[in-house]
Coordinates of N, CA and C and ligand atoms in Angstrom, one line a residue:
M12 N -12.5 -13.6 -9.4 CA -12.3 -12.4 -8.6 C -12.1 -11.2 -9.5
V13 N -11.2 -11.3 -10.5 CA -10.9 -10.2 -11.3 C -12.1 -9.8 -12.2
Q14 N -12.8 -10.8 -12.8 CA -13.9 -10.5 -13.6 C -15.0 -9.7 -12.8
E15 N -15.4 -10.3 -11.7 CA -16.5 -9.7 -11.0 C -16.1 -8.5 -10.1
Q16 N -15.1 -8.6 -9.4 CA -14.8 -7.6 -8.4 C -14.0 -6.4 -8.9
I17 N -13.2 -6.7 -10.0 CA -12.2 -5.7 -10.5 C -12.8 -5.1 -11.7
I18 N -12.9 -5.9 -12.8 CA -13.4 -5.3 -14.1 C -14.9 -4.9 -13.9
G19 N -15.7 -5.8 -13.2 CA -17.1 -5.5 -13.0 C -17.4 -4.3 -12.3
R20 N -16.5 -3.8 -11.5 CA -16.7 -2.6 -10.7 C -16.0 -1.4 -11.2
G21 N -15.5 -1.5 -12.4 CA -15.1 -0.3 -13.1 C -13.6 0.0 -13.2
I22 N -12.8 -1.0 -12.8 CA -11.3 -0.8 -12.9 C -11.0 -0.9 -14.4
K23 N -10.3 0.1 -15.0 CA -10.2 0.1 -16.5 C -8.7 -0.1 -16.9
D24 N -7.8 0.3 -16.1 CA -6.4 0.2 -16.5 C -5.9 -1.2 -16.7
L25 N -5.6 -1.5 -18.0 CA -5.4 -2.9 -18.4 C -4.1 -3.5 -17.7
R26 N -3.2 -2.6 -17.4 CA -2.0 -3.1 -16.7 C -2.4 -3.5 -15.2
V27 N -3.3 -2.8 -14.6 CA -3.7 -3.1 -13.3 C -4.5 -4.4 -13.3
I28 N -5.4 -4.6 -14.3 CA -6.2 -5.8 -14.4 C -5.2 -7.0 -14.6
K29 N -4.2 -6.9 -15.4 CA -3.3 -7.9 -15.7 C -2.5 -8.3 -14.4
A30 N -2.1 -7.3 -13.7 CA -1.3 -7.5 -12.4 C -2.2 -8.3 -11.4
M31 N -3.5 -7.9 -11.4 CA -4.4 -8.6 -10.4 C -4.6 -10.0 -10.8
Q32 N -4.5 -10.3 -12.2 CA -4.7 -11.7 -12.6 C -3.4 -12.5 -12.3
E33 N -2.3 -11.8 -12.3 CA -1.0 -12.6 -12.2 C -0.6 -12.8 -10.8
V34 N -0.9 -12.0 -9.8 CA -0.4 -12.2 -8.5 C -1.3 -13.2 -7.7
P35 N -0.8 -14.3 -7.3 CA -1.6 -15.3 -6.6 C -1.9 -14.9 -5.1
R36 N -3.1 -14.3 -4.9 CA -3.5 -13.8 -3.6 C -3.4 -14.8 -2.5
H37 N -3.7 -16.1 -2.9 CA -3.8 -17.1 -1.8 C -2.4 -17.3 -1.1
L38 N -1.3 -17.0 -1.8 CA 0.0 -17.1 -1.1 C 0.2 -16.1 0.0
F39 N -0.6 -15.1 0.1 CA -0.4 -14.0 1.0 C -1.4 -14.1 2.2
I40 N -2.2 -15.2 2.2 CA -3.3 -15.4 3.2 C -2.9 -16.4 4.2
P41 N -3.2 -16.2 5.5 CA -2.9 -17.3 6.5 C -3.6 -18.6 6.1
E42 N -3.0 -19.7 6.4 CA -3.5 -21.0 5.9 C -5.0 -21.3 6.3
A43 N -5.3 -20.9 7.6 CA -6.6 -21.2 8.1 C -7.7 -20.4 7.3
L44 N -7.3 -19.4 6.5 CA -8.3 -18.6 5.8 C -8.2 -18.8 4.3
L45 N -7.5 -19.8 3.9 CA -7.2 -20.0 2.5 C -8.5 -20.0 1.6
G46 N -9.5 -20.6 2.1 CA -10.8 -20.8 1.4 C -11.4 -19.4 1.0
Q47 N -10.9 -18.4 1.7 CA -11.5 -17.0 1.5 C -10.6 -16.1 0.7
A48 N -9.5 -16.7 0.2 CA -8.4 -15.9 -0.4 C -8.9 -14.9 -1.5
Y49 N -9.9 -15.3 -2.2 CA -10.4 -14.5 -3.4 C -11.7 -13.9 -3.1
G50 N -12.1 -13.8 -1.8 CA -13.4 -13.2 -1.4 C -13.3 -11.7 -1.5
D51 N -14.4 -11.0 -1.5 CA -14.5 -9.6 -1.7 C -14.4 -8.8 -0.4
F52 N -13.3 -9.1 0.3 CA -13.1 -8.4 1.6 C -11.7 -8.5 2.1
A53 N -11.4 -7.6 3.1 CA -10.1 -7.7 3.8 C -10.1 -8.9 4.7
L54 N -8.9 -9.5 5.0 CA -8.8 -10.6 5.9 C -7.7 -10.4 6.9
P55 N -7.9 -10.9 8.1 CA -6.8 -10.8 9.1 C -5.5 -11.5 8.7
I56 N -4.4 -10.9 9.0 CA -3.1 -11.6 8.7 C -2.2 -11.7 9.9
G57 N -2.8 -11.5 11.1 CA -2.1 -11.6 12.4 C -1.6 -10.2 12.8
E58 N -1.2 -10.1 14.1 CA -0.8 -8.9 14.7 C -1.8 -7.7 14.6
G59 N -3.1 -8.1 14.5 CA -4.1 -7.1 14.4 C -4.2 -6.4 13.1
Q60 N -3.5 -6.9 12.1 CA -3.4 -6.2 10.8 C -4.2 -7.0 9.7
T61 N -4.4 -6.4 8.6 CA -5.3 -7.0 7.5 C -4.6 -6.9 6.2
I62 N -5.0 -7.9 5.3 CA -4.7 -7.7 3.9 C -5.9 -7.0 3.3
T63 N -5.6 -6.0 2.4 CA -6.6 -5.1 1.9 C -7.5 -5.9 0.9
Q64 N -8.8 -5.5 0.9 CA -9.8 -6.1 -0.1 C -9.2 -6.0 -1.5
P65 N -9.4 -7.0 -2.3 CA -8.9 -7.0 -3.7 C -9.3 -5.7 -4.5
Y66 N -10.5 -5.4 -4.4 CA -11.0 -4.2 -5.2 C -10.2 -3.0 -4.8
L67 N -10.0 -2.8 -3.6 CA -9.4 -1.6 -3.1 C -7.9 -1.6 -3.5
V68 N -7.3 -2.7 -3.5 CA -5.9 -2.9 -4.0 C -5.8 -2.4 -5.4
A69 N -6.7 -2.9 -6.3 CA -6.8 -2.5 -7.7 C -7.1 -1.0 -7.8
Y70 N -8.0 -0.5 -7.0 CA -8.5 0.9 -7.1 C -7.3 1.9 -6.8
M71 N -6.6 1.5 -5.7 CA -5.5 2.4 -5.3 C -4.3 2.3 -6.3
S72 N -4.1 1.1 -6.8 CA -3.0 1.0 -7.8 C -3.4 1.8 -9.1
E73 N -4.6 1.8 -9.5 CA -5.1 2.5 -10.7 C -4.9 4.0 -10.4
A74 N -5.3 4.4 -9.2 CA -5.2 5.9 -8.8 C -3.8 6.4 -8.9
L75 N -2.8 5.6 -8.8 CA -1.4 6.1 -8.8 C -1.0 6.3 -10.3
G76 N -1.7 5.8 -11.2 CA -1.5 6.1 -12.7 C -0.1 5.6 -13.1
L77 N 0.4 4.5 -12.7 CA 1.7 4.0 -13.0 C 1.9 3.6 -14.5
K78 N 3.0 3.9 -15.0 CA 3.3 3.5 -16.4 C 4.3 2.4 -16.5
G79 N 5.1 2.2 -15.5 CA 6.2 1.2 -15.6 C 7.6 1.6 -15.3
E80 N 7.8 2.9 -15.3 CA 9.2 3.4 -15.1 C 9.4 4.0 -13.7
E81 N 8.4 4.0 -12.9 CA 8.5 4.7 -11.6 C 9.2 4.0 -10.5
R82 N 9.7 4.8 -9.6 CA 10.1 4.3 -8.3 C 9.0 4.6 -7.3
V83 N 8.5 3.6 -6.6 CA 7.3 3.8 -5.8 C 7.6 3.4 -4.3
L84 N 7.1 4.2 -3.4 CA 7.2 3.9 -2.0 C 5.8 3.4 -1.5
E85 N 5.8 2.3 -0.8 CA 4.6 1.8 -0.1 C 4.9 1.8 1.4
I86 N 3.9 2.3 2.1 CA 4.1 2.3 3.6 C 3.1 1.3 4.1
G87 N 3.5 0.2 4.8 CA 2.7 -0.8 5.3 C 2.7 -2.1 4.4
T88 N 3.8 -2.8 4.5 CA 3.9 -4.0 3.6 C 2.9 -5.0 4.0
G89 N 2.6 -5.2 5.3 CA 1.6 -6.2 5.7 C 1.8 -7.6 5.2
S90 N 0.8 -8.1 4.4 CA 1.0 -9.4 3.8 C 2.0 -9.4 2.6
G91 N 2.2 -8.2 2.0 CA 3.0 -8.2 0.8 C 2.2 -8.2 -0.5
Y92 N 0.9 -8.4 -0.4 CA 0.1 -8.5 -1.6 C 0.0 -7.2 -2.4
Q93 N -0.2 -6.1 -1.7 CA -0.3 -4.9 -2.5 C 1.0 -4.5 -3.2
V94 N 2.1 -4.8 -2.5 CA 3.4 -4.5 -3.1 C 3.7 -5.4 -4.3
A95 N 3.2 -6.6 -4.2 CA 3.4 -7.6 -5.3 C 2.7 -7.1 -6.5
V96 N 1.5 -6.5 -6.3 CA 0.8 -5.9 -7.4 C 1.5 -4.7 -8.0
L97 N 2.0 -3.8 -7.1 CA 2.7 -2.6 -7.6 C 4.0 -3.0 -8.3
A98 N 4.6 -4.1 -7.9 CA 5.8 -4.6 -8.6 C 5.6 -4.9 -10.0
H99 N 4.4 -5.3 -10.4 CA 4.0 -5.5 -11.8 C 3.8 -4.2 -12.6
L100 N 3.6 -3.1 -11.8 CA 3.2 -1.9 -12.5 C 4.3 -0.8 -12.5
A101 N 5.3 -1.0 -11.8 CA 6.4 0.1 -11.6 C 7.7 -0.6 -11.8
W102 N 8.8 0.3 -11.9 CA 10.1 -0.2 -12.1 C 10.7 -0.8 -10.8
R103 N 10.5 -0.1 -9.7 CA 11.0 -0.6 -8.4 C 10.1 -0.1 -7.3
V104 N 9.8 -1.0 -6.3 CA 9.0 -0.6 -5.2 C 9.7 -0.8 -3.9
Y105 N 9.7 0.3 -3.1 CA 10.3 0.3 -1.8 C 9.1 0.2 -0.8
S106 N 9.2 -0.8 0.1 CA 8.0 -1.0 1.0 C 8.5 -1.1 2.4
V107 N 7.9 -0.4 3.3 CA 8.3 -0.3 4.7 C 7.2 -0.9 5.6
E108 N 7.6 -1.7 6.6 CA 6.7 -2.3 7.5 C 7.3 -2.1 8.9
R109 N 6.4 -1.9 9.9 CA 6.9 -1.7 11.3 C 6.9 -3.0 12.1
I110 N 6.2 -4.1 11.7 CA 6.1 -5.3 12.5 C 6.9 -6.4 11.8
R111 N 7.9 -6.8 12.6 CA 8.9 -7.7 12.0 C 8.3 -9.0 11.5
S112 N 7.4 -9.7 12.3 CA 6.9 -11.0 11.9 C 6.2 -10.9 10.5
L113 N 5.4 -9.8 10.3 CA 4.7 -9.6 9.1 C 5.7 -9.4 7.9
L114 N 6.7 -8.6 8.2 CA 7.6 -8.3 7.1 C 8.4 -9.6 6.7
E115 N 8.8 -10.4 7.7 CA 9.5 -11.6 7.4 C 8.7 -12.6 6.5
R116 N 7.4 -12.7 6.9 CA 6.5 -13.6 6.1 C 6.3 -13.0 4.7
A117 N 6.1 -11.7 4.6 CA 5.8 -11.1 3.3 C 7.1 -11.3 2.4
R118 N 8.2 -11.1 3.0 CA 9.5 -11.2 2.2 C 9.6 -12.6 1.6
K119 N 9.3 -13.6 2.4 CA 9.4 -15.0 1.9 C 8.5 -15.2 0.7
V120 N 7.3 -14.7 0.8 CA 6.4 -14.9 -0.4 C 6.8 -14.1 -1.6
L121 N 7.3 -12.9 -1.3 CA 7.8 -12.0 -2.4 C 9.0 -12.7 -3.1
D122 N 9.8 -13.3 -2.4 CA 11.0 -14.0 -3.0 C 10.5 -15.3 -3.7
Q123 N 9.5 -16.0 -3.1 CA 9.0 -17.2 -3.8 C 8.4 -16.9 -5.1
I124 N 7.7 -15.7 -5.3 CA 7.1 -15.4 -6.6 C 8.0 -14.5 -7.4
Q125 N 9.3 -14.3 -6.9 CA 10.3 -13.7 -7.6 C 10.1 -12.2 -7.9
C126 N 9.6 -11.5 -6.9 CA 9.4 -10.1 -7.0 C 10.7 -9.4 -6.7
W127 N 11.7 -9.5 -7.6 CA 13.0 -9.0 -7.3 C 13.1 -7.5 -7.3
N128 N 12.1 -6.8 -7.8 CA 12.2 -5.3 -7.8 C 11.5 -4.7 -6.6
V129 N 11.2 -5.5 -5.6 CA 10.7 -5.0 -4.3 C 11.8 -5.0 -3.3
I130 N 12.0 -3.8 -2.7 CA 13.0 -3.7 -1.6 C 12.2 -3.4 -0.3
T131 N 12.5 -4.1 0.7 CA 11.7 -4.0 1.9 C 12.6 -3.5 3.1
R132 N 11.9 -2.9 4.1 CA 12.7 -2.4 5.2 C 11.8 -2.4 6.5
L133 N 12.4 -2.8 7.6 CA 11.7 -2.7 8.9 C 11.9 -1.3 9.5
F134 N 10.9 -0.5 9.6 CA 11.1 0.9 10.0 C 9.7 1.5 10.3
D135 N 9.7 2.7 10.9 CA 8.5 3.5 11.0 C 8.4 4.3 9.7
G136 N 7.4 3.8 8.9 CA 7.3 4.4 7.5 C 6.7 5.8 7.5
T137 N 6.3 6.3 8.6 CA 5.8 7.7 8.6 C 7.0 8.7 8.3
Y138 N 8.2 8.2 8.5 CA 9.4 8.9 8.1 C 9.7 8.8 6.6
G139 N 9.0 7.9 6.0 CA 9.3 7.7 4.6 C 10.6 6.9 4.4
W140 N 11.3 7.1 3.3 CA 12.6 6.4 3.1 C 13.5 7.4 2.4
K141 N 14.2 8.2 3.3 CA 14.9 9.4 2.9 C 16.0 9.1 1.9
E142 N 16.7 8.0 2.2 CA 17.9 7.7 1.3 C 17.5 7.4 -0.1
E143 N 16.3 7.0 -0.3 CA 15.9 6.6 -1.7 C 15.0 7.6 -2.3
A144 N 14.6 8.7 -1.6 CA 13.7 9.7 -2.1 C 14.4 10.5 -3.2
P145 N 13.7 11.2 -4.1 CA 12.2 11.3 -4.1 C 11.6 10.2 -4.9
F146 N 10.3 10.0 -4.7 CA 9.5 8.9 -5.4 C 8.5 9.5 -6.3
E147 N 8.2 8.8 -7.5 CA 7.2 9.3 -8.4 C 5.8 9.0 -7.8
A148 N 5.7 8.0 -6.9 CA 4.4 7.6 -6.4 C 4.6 7.1 -5.0
I149 N 3.7 7.4 -4.1 CA 3.7 6.9 -2.7 C 2.3 6.4 -2.4
L150 N 2.3 5.2 -1.8 CA 1.0 4.6 -1.4 C 1.1 4.3 0.1
V151 N 0.1 4.8 0.8 CA 0.1 4.5 2.3 C -1.1 3.6 2.5
T152 N -0.8 2.4 3.2 CA -1.9 1.4 3.3 C -2.4 1.3 4.8
G153 N -2.1 2.4 5.6 CA -2.7 2.5 6.9 C -3.3 3.8 7.0
G154 N -4.4 3.9 7.8 CA -5.1 5.2 8.0 C -4.4 6.1 8.9
S155 N -4.3 7.4 8.5 CA -3.5 8.4 9.2 C -4.3 9.6 9.7
P156 N -4.0 10.2 10.8 CA -4.7 11.4 11.2 C -4.4 12.6 10.3
S157 N -3.3 12.6 9.6 CA -3.0 13.6 8.7 C -1.9 13.1 7.7
I158 N -1.5 13.9 6.8 CA -0.5 13.4 5.8 C 0.9 13.6 6.5
P159 N 1.6 12.6 6.7 CA 2.9 12.8 7.3 C 3.8 13.7 6.5
S160 N 4.4 14.7 7.1 CA 5.1 15.7 6.3 C 6.4 15.1 5.6
P161 N 7.1 14.1 6.2 CA 8.2 13.5 5.4 C 7.8 12.9 4.1
L162 N 6.5 12.4 4.1 CA 6.1 11.7 2.8 C 5.8 12.8 1.8
K163 N 5.3 14.0 2.2 CA 5.1 15.1 1.2 C 6.4 15.5 0.7
E164 N 7.4 15.6 1.6 CA 8.7 16.1 1.1 C 9.4 15.1 0.2
Q165 N 9.1 13.8 0.3 CA 9.7 12.8 -0.5 C 9.0 12.5 -1.8
L166 N 7.9 13.2 -2.0 CA 7.2 13.0 -3.3 C 7.8 13.9 -4.3
K167 N 8.0 13.3 -5.5 CA 8.6 14.1 -6.6 C 7.6 15.1 -7.2
V168 N 8.1 16.2 -7.7 CA 7.2 17.1 -8.4 C 6.6 16.4 -9.6
G169 N 5.3 16.4 -9.8 CA 4.6 15.7 -10.8 C 4.2 14.3 -10.3
G170 N 4.6 14.0 -9.1 CA 4.3 12.7 -8.5 C 2.9 12.6 -7.8
T171 N 2.5 11.4 -7.5 CA 1.1 11.2 -6.9 C 1.3 10.4 -5.6
M172 N 0.5 10.8 -4.6 CA 0.4 10.0 -3.3 C -1.0 9.7 -3.1
V173 N -1.3 8.4 -2.7 CA -2.6 8.0 -2.3 C -2.5 7.6 -0.8
I174 N -3.4 8.1 0.0 CA -3.3 7.9 1.4 C -4.7 8.1 2.1
P175 N -5.0 7.1 3.0 CA -6.3 7.3 3.7 C -6.1 8.2 4.9
V176 N -6.9 9.3 5.0 CA -6.7 10.2 6.1 C -8.1 10.4 6.8
G177 N -8.0 10.3 8.2 CA -9.3 10.5 8.9 C -9.1 10.0 10.4
S178 N -10.2 9.4 10.9 CA -10.1 8.9 12.3 C -9.6 7.5 12.3
R179 N -9.5 6.9 13.5 CA -9.0 5.5 13.5 C -10.0 4.6 12.9
S180 N -11.3 4.9 12.9 CA -12.3 4.0 12.4 C -12.7 4.2 11.0
S181 N -12.6 5.4 10.4 CA -12.9 5.6 9.0 C -12.1 6.8 8.5
Q182 N -11.8 6.6 7.2 CA -11.0 7.6 6.6 C -11.5 8.0 5.2
K183 N -11.0 9.1 4.6 CA -11.2 9.4 3.2 C -9.9 9.1 2.5
L184 N -10.0 8.4 1.4 CA -8.9 8.1 0.6 C -8.5 9.4 -0.3
L185 N -7.3 9.9 0.0 CA -7.0 11.1 -0.7 C -5.9 10.9 -1.8
K186 N -6.0 11.6 -2.9 CA -5.0 11.6 -3.9 C -4.3 12.9 -3.9
I187 N -3.0 12.9 -3.7 CA -2.3 14.2 -3.6 C -1.3 14.3 -4.8
R188 N -1.4 15.4 -5.5 CA -0.4 15.6 -6.7 C 0.5 16.7 -6.3
R189 N 1.8 16.4 -6.5 CA 2.7 17.5 -6.2 C 3.0 18.3 -7.5
T190 N 2.8 19.6 -7.5 CA 3.1 20.4 -8.6 C 4.3 21.2 -8.3
A191 N 4.8 22.0 -9.3 CA 5.9 22.9 -9.1 C 5.7 23.9 -8.0
T192 N 4.5 24.2 -7.7 CA 4.2 25.3 -6.7 C 3.6 24.8 -5.4
G193 N 3.2 23.5 -5.4 CA 2.5 23.1 -4.1 C 1.9 21.7 -4.3
F194 N 0.8 21.5 -3.6 CA 0.1 20.2 -3.6 C -1.4 20.3 -3.9
L195 N -1.9 19.5 -4.8 CA -3.3 19.4 -5.1 C -3.9 18.2 -4.5
E196 N -5.1 18.4 -3.8 CA -5.7 17.3 -3.1 C -7.0 17.0 -3.6
E197 N -7.3 15.7 -3.8 CA -8.6 15.2 -4.3 C -9.1 14.1 -3.4
E198 N -10.4 14.2 -3.1 CA -11.0 13.1 -2.3 C -11.5 12.0 -3.2
L199 N -11.0 10.8 -3.0 CA -11.4 9.7 -3.9 C -12.7 8.9 -3.4
R200 N -12.7 8.5 -2.1 CA -13.8 7.7 -1.6 C -13.6 7.5 -0.1
E201 N -14.6 7.0 0.5 CA -14.5 6.6 1.9 C -13.8 5.3 2.1
C202 N -13.1 5.0 3.1 CA -12.5 3.7 3.3 C -12.2 3.5 4.8
N203 N -11.7 2.3 5.1 CA -11.6 1.9 6.4 C -10.3 1.0 6.6
F204 N -9.2 1.6 6.9 CA -7.9 0.9 7.0 C -7.5 0.8 8.5
V205 N -6.7 -0.2 8.8 CA -6.0 -0.2 10.1 C -5.2 1.0 10.3
A206 N -4.8 1.3 11.5 CA -4.1 2.5 11.8 C -2.7 2.5 11.3
L207 N -2.2 3.7 10.8 CA -0.8 4.0 10.5 C -0.3 4.4 11.9
V208 N 0.7 3.6 12.4 CA 1.2 3.9 13.8 C 2.6 4.4 13.7
G209 N 2.9 5.6 14.3 CA 4.3 6.0 14.2 C 4.4 7.5 14.5
E210 N 5.6 8.0 14.4 CA 5.9 9.4 14.7 C 4.9 10.4 14.1
Y211 N 4.6 10.2 12.8 CA 3.7 11.2 12.2 C 2.3 10.5 11.9
G212 N 2.0 9.4 12.6 CA 0.7 8.8 12.5 C 0.0 8.7 13.8
W213 N -0.6 7.6 14.1 CA -1.3 7.5 15.4 C -0.3 7.0 16.4
E214 N -0.6 7.2 17.7 CA 0.2 6.7 18.8 C -0.1 5.2 18.9
K215 N 0.9 4.5 19.5 CA 0.9 3.1 19.5 C -0.3 2.6 20.4
Q216 N -0.5 3.2 21.6 CA -1.5 2.7 22.5 C -2.9 3.2 22.0
E217 N -3.9 2.4 21.9 CA -5.3 2.8 21.7 C -5.6 3.7 22.9
R218 N -6.2 4.8 22.7 CA -6.7 5.6 23.8 C -8.0 5.0 24.3
I219 N -8.2 5.0 25.7 CA -9.4 4.4 26.2 C -10.4 5.5 26.3
S220 N -11.5 5.2 25.6 CA -12.6 6.3 25.5 C -13.8 5.9 26.2
Ligands
LIG494 N1 -0.5 -3.4 2.1 C1 -0.8 -4.4 3.0 C2 -1.9 -3.8 4.0 C3 -1.5 -4.1 5.4 S1 -2.4 -3.3 6.6 C4 -1.3 -5.6 2.3 O1 -1.5 -5.6 1.1 O2 -1.4 -6.7 3.0 C5 -1.3 -1.9 7.0 C6 0.0 -2.3 7.4 O3 0.7 -1.1 7.8 C7 0.1 -3.2 8.6 O4 0.9 -4.3 8.3 C8 0.8 -2.3 9.7 O5 1.7 -3.0 10.5 C9 1.6 -1.4 8.8 N2 2.0 -0.1 9.4 C10 1.3 0.6 10.3 N3 2.0 1.7 10.6 C11 3.2 1.7 10.0 C12 4.3 2.5 10.0 N4 4.4 3.6 10.7 N5 5.4 2.1 9.2 C13 5.3 0.9 8.5 N6 4.2 0.1 8.5 C14 3.2 0.5 9.2

């Protein structure tokens, strides 16, 4: 997986490559899909949610430019795979999930592989994590109609946020840098995430169109 999908497609950050080698992806996959754990795609993890494609996990991790000293906020724990990768790249990672069953399963695996620097919370992550803010990096793993304002407020000056913004079916992955005077926005690529649902995200009910 790492040779073909990660290095082969241009991921260069050696710390990201090492993290992708070290985190056992199969532990985060439902048993029935184990045979596909290292495939080049997202997979369902229950509750209508997905574990992100390996390449995109590496790509987003690289985009955050982590050196190892940062406190990072992830919104959308899901399977826990992305946060396990971030745990290898940063000092501490705070991860928020809104679906209890997913969070409980993720927490079990994170404990099993001894990710002690990951702190999780059941909450609407569009509010961020005010008590622990500000963060040097924020990664949102659900697609949002816009950038939730609490997340902008909780990003440190000099910090980076990576977030998919667009419609429910397709988004642009944005990289936001907070400067002393404002925010710089860069479009990284097209992507397709499940919805970020919450106060500053999408409404819970799918609209009937
Ligand atoms: N990072 C995950 C990707 C999971 S998909 C992984 O590596 O597996 C996105 C996740 O975001 C889903 O689990 C979904 O339940 C969660 N989510 C959606 N809206 C959320 C919100 N407002 N707060 C917290 N989590 C949210």
